Short mmCIF file of C-alpha atoms in Angstrom, two decimals:
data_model
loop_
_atom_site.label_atom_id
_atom_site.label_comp_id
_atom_site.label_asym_id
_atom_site.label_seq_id
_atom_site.Cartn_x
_atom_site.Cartn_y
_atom_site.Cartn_z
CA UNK B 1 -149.89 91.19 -96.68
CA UNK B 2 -147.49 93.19 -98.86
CA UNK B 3 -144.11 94.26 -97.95
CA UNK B 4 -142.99 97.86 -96.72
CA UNK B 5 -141.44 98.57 -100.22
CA UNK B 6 -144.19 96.92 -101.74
CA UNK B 7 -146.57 99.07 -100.23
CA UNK B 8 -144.38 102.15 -100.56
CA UNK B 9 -143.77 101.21 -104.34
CA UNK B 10 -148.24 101.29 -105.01
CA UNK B 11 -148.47 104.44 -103.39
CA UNK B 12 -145.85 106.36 -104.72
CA UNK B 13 -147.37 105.02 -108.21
CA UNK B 14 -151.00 105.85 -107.31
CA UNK B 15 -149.65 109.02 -106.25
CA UNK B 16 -147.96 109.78 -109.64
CA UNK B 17 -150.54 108.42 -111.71
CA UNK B 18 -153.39 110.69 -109.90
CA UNK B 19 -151.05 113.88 -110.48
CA UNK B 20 -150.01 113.38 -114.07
CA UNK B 21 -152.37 110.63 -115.20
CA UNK B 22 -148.65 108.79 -116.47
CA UNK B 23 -147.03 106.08 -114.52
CA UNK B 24 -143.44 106.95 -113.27
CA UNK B 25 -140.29 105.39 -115.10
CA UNK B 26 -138.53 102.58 -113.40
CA UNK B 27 -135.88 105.80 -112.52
CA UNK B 28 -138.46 107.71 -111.02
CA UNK B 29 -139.70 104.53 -108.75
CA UNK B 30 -135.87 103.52 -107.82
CA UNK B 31 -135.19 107.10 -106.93
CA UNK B 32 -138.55 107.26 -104.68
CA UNK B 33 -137.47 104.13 -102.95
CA UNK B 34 -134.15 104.55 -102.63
CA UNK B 35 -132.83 101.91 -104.05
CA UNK B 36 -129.31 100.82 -105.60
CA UNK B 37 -131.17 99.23 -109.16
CA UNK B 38 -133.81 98.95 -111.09
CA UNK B 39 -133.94 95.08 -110.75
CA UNK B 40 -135.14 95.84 -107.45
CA UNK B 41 -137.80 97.66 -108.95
CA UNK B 42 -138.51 94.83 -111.76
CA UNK B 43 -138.96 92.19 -108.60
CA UNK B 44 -140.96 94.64 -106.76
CA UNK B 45 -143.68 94.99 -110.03
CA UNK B 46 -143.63 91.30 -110.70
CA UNK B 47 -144.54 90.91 -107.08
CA UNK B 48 -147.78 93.09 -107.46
CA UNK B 49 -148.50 92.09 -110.48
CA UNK B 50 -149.07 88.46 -109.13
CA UNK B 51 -150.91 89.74 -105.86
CA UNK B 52 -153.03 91.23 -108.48
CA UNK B 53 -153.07 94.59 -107.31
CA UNK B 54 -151.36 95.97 -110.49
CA UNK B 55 -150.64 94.99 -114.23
CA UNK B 56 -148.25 95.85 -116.98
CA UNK B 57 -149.86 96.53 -120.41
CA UNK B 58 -148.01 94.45 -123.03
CA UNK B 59 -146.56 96.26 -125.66
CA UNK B 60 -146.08 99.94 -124.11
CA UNK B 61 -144.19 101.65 -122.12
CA UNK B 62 -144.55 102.56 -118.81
CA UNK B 63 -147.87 101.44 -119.04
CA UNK B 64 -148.91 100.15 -115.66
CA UNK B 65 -152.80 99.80 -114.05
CA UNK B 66 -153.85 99.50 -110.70
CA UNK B 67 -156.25 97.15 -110.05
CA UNK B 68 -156.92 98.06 -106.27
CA UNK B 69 -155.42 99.40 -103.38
CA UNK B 70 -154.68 97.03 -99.85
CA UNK B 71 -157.78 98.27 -98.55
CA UNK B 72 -159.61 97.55 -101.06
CA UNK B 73 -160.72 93.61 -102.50
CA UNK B 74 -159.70 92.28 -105.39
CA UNK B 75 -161.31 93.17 -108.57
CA UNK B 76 -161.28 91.08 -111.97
CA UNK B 77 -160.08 93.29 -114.67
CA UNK B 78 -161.83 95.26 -117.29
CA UNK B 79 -160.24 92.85 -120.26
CA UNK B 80 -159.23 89.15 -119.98
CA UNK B 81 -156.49 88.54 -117.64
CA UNK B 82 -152.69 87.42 -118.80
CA UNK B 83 -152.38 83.52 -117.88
CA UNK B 84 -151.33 83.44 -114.10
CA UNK B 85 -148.07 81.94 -113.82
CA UNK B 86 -148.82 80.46 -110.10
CA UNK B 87 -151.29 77.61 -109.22
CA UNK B 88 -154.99 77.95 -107.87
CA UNK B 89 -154.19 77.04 -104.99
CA UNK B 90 -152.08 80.22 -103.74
CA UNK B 91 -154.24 82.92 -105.00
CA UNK B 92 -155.61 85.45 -102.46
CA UNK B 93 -159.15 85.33 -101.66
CA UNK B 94 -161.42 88.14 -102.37
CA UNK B 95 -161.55 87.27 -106.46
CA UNK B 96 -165.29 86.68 -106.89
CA UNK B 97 -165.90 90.73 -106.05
CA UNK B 98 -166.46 90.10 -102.70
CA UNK B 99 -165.43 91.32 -99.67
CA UNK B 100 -162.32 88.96 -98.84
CA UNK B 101 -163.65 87.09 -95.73
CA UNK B 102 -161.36 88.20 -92.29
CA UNK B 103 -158.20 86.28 -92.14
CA UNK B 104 -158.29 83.90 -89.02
CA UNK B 105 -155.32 84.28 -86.72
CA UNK B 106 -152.59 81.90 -87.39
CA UNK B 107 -153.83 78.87 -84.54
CA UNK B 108 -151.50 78.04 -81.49
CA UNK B 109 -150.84 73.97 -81.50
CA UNK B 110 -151.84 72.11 -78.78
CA UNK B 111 -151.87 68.33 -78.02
CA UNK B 112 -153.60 65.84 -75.65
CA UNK B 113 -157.13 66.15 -77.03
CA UNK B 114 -156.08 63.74 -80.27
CA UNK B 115 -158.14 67.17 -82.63
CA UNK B 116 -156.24 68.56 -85.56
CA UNK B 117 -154.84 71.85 -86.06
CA UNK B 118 -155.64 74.13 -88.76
CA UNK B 119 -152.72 76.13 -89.74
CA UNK B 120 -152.84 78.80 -92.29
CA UNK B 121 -151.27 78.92 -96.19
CA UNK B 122 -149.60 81.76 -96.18
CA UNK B 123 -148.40 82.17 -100.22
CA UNK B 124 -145.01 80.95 -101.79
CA UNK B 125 -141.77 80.78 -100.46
CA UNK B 126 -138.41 80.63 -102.85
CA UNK B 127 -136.03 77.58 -102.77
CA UNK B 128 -134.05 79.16 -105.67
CA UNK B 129 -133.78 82.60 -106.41
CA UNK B 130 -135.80 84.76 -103.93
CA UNK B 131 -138.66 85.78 -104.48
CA UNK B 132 -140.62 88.86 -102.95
CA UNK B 133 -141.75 88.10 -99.79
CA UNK B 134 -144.65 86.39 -97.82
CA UNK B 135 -148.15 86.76 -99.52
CA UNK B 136 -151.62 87.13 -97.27
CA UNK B 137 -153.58 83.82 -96.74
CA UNK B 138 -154.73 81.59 -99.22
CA UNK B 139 -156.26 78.56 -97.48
CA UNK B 140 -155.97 76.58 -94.25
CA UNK B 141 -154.37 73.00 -94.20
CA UNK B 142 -155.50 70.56 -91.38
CA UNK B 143 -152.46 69.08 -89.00
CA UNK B 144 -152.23 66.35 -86.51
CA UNK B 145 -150.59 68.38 -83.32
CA UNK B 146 -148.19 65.42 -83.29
CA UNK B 147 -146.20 67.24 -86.11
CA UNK B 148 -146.21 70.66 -84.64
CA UNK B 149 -144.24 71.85 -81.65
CA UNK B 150 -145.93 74.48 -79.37
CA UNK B 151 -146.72 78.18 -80.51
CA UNK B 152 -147.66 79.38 -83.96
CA UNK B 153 -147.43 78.13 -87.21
CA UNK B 154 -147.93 78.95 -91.13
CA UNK B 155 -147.42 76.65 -94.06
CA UNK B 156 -145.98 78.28 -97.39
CA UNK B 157 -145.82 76.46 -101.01
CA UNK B 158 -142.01 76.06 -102.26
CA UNK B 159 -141.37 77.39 -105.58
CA UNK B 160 -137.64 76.08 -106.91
CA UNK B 161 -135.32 73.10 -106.40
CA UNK B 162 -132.36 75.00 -104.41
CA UNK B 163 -133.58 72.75 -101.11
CA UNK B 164 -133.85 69.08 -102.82
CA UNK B 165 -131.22 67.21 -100.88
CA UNK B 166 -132.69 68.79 -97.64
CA UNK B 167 -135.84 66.69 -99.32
CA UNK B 168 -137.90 69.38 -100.23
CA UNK B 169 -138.89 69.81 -103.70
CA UNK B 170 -141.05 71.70 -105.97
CA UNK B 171 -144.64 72.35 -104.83
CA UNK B 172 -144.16 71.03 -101.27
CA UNK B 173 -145.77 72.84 -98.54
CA UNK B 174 -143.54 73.81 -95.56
CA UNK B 175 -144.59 74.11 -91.99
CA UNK B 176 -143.26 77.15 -90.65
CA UNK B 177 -142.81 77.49 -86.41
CA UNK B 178 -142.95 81.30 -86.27
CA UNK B 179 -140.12 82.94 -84.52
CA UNK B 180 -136.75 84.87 -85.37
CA UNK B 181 -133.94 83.15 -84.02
CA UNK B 182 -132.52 80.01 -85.04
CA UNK B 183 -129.70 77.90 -84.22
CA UNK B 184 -126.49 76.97 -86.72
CA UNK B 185 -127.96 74.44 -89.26
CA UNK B 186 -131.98 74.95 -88.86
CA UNK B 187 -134.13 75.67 -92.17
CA UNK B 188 -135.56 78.46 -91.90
CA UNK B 189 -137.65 81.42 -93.58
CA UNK B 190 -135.35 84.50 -94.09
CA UNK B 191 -136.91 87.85 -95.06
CA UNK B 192 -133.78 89.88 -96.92
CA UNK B 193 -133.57 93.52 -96.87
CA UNK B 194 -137.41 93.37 -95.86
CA UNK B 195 -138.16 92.90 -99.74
CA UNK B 196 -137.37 89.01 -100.77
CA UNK B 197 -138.22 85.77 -98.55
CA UNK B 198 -136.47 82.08 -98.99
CA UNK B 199 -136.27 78.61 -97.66
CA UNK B 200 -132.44 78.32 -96.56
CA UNK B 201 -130.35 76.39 -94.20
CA UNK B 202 -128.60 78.49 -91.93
CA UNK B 203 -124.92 78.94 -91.12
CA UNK B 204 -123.47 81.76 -88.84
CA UNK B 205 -119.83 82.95 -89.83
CA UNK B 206 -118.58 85.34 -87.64
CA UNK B 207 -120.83 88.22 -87.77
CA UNK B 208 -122.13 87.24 -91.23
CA UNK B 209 -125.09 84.88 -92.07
CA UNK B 210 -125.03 82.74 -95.01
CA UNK B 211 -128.39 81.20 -96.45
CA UNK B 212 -127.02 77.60 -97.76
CA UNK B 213 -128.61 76.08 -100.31
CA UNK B 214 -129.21 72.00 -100.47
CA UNK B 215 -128.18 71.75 -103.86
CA UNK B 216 -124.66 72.94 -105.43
CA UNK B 217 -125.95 74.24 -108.69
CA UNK B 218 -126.77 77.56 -105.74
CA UNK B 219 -124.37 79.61 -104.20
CA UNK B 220 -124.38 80.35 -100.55
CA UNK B 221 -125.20 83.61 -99.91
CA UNK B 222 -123.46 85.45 -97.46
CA UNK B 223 -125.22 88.74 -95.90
CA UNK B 224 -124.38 90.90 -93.09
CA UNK B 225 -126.99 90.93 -89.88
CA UNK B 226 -128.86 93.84 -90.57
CA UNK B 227 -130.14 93.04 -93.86
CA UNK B 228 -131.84 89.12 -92.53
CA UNK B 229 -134.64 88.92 -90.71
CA UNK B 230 -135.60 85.10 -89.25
CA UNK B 231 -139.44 84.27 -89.98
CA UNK B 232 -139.53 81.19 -88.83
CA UNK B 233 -138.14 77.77 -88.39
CA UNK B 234 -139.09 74.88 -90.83
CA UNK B 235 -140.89 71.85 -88.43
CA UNK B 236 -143.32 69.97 -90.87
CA UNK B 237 -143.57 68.97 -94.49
CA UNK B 238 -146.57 67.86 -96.45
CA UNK B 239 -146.02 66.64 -99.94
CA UNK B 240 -149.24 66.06 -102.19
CA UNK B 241 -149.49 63.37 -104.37
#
């Protein structure tokens, strides 16, 4: 699942590419998208890039190929592929050249029969620096109901340290409860400006939110209402040894 912007981003490029044959300039794409910088832009590539729908040529300029289109499943590339700098285990399906197989809905948790519950991997999520936002599913994890409240859930893979005296580190999977309110002081998923997801702690001031950190080598990041959206409320942790 890409992002609007994400999505706008690969068209506008496909678009450009099919007129001229030449990528647009990171100008050209911040312009199209309206953005205030190119960082935006930068985080917006790298995103794609790792989804595998798009890579940068090393060593030119606005060089960029598009390996497919949303529609369309994954393709390995014409040349060896750059190292991927995220494990196995969060990669979409749909590699091999095969149709990707159809993405199960994620499972409502139940109790009283004693049966586990499988709940989907849904990509990374950022306890650091965001990063862009939730990825389609990778694989399913299997979950006693006894750790899941009622309604539906998602795990995600924590990338960064920003969360470690919440006791969540590095690699972690988090159990998301899908929903988009919270109360003062809940973990939770926040999508910001509909481009970058994290793992915060929540704190209301006034009419501001700030995403809090667990760890004071991060600032608190204070953003108005309009530009956080909650995904979800963290319930469950499973650390692998």
């Amino acid at each position: 699942m890409l992002t609007r912007k994400q999505l706008e981003l690969l068209q506008f490029i496909q678009q450009r590419m099919q007129e001229s044959g030449v990528p647009p300039s990171f100008d050209e794409m911040k312009d199209a998208l309206d953005l205030k910088s190119k960082s935006g832009i930068h985080r917006l590539i790298m995103a794609l890039e790792e989804r595998g729908f798009l890579r940068r040529l090393p060593n030119r300029a606005r060089a960029i190929e598009i390996l497919r289109m949303p529609d369309m499943p994954a393709a390995k590339p014409a040349t060896a592929p750059e190292p991927r700098r995220f494990t196995p285990s969060v990669v979409e399906g749909g590699l091999s050249g095969k149709p990707p197989a159809p993405k199960p809905p994620m499972l409502q948790a139940h109790d009283g029969n004693g049966q586990s519950v499988m709940v989907p991997v849904m990509g990374r999520i950022a306890a650091g620096t965001p990063i862009s936002a939730i990825e389609s599913q990778s694989h399913s994890i299997s979950m006693s109901p006894d750790f899941l409240s009622g309604g539906e859930h998602y795990a995600l893979e924590v990338r960064g340290d920003s969360m470690i005296e919440a006791g969540i580190l590095d690699g972690d999977l988090v159990v998301i409860h899908k929903q988009d309110t919270a109360n003062n002081g809940d973990i939770i998923v926040a999508l910001i400006d509909d481009e970058e997801a994290t793992l915060k702690r929540l704190r209301r001031r006034g009419s501001s939110i700030a995403l809090e950190a667990a760890n004071p080598s991060y600032e608190t990041r204070v953003l108005g209402p309009d530009r956080v959206r909650i995904q979800g409320k963290l319930v469950s942790l499973v650390r692998r040894y």
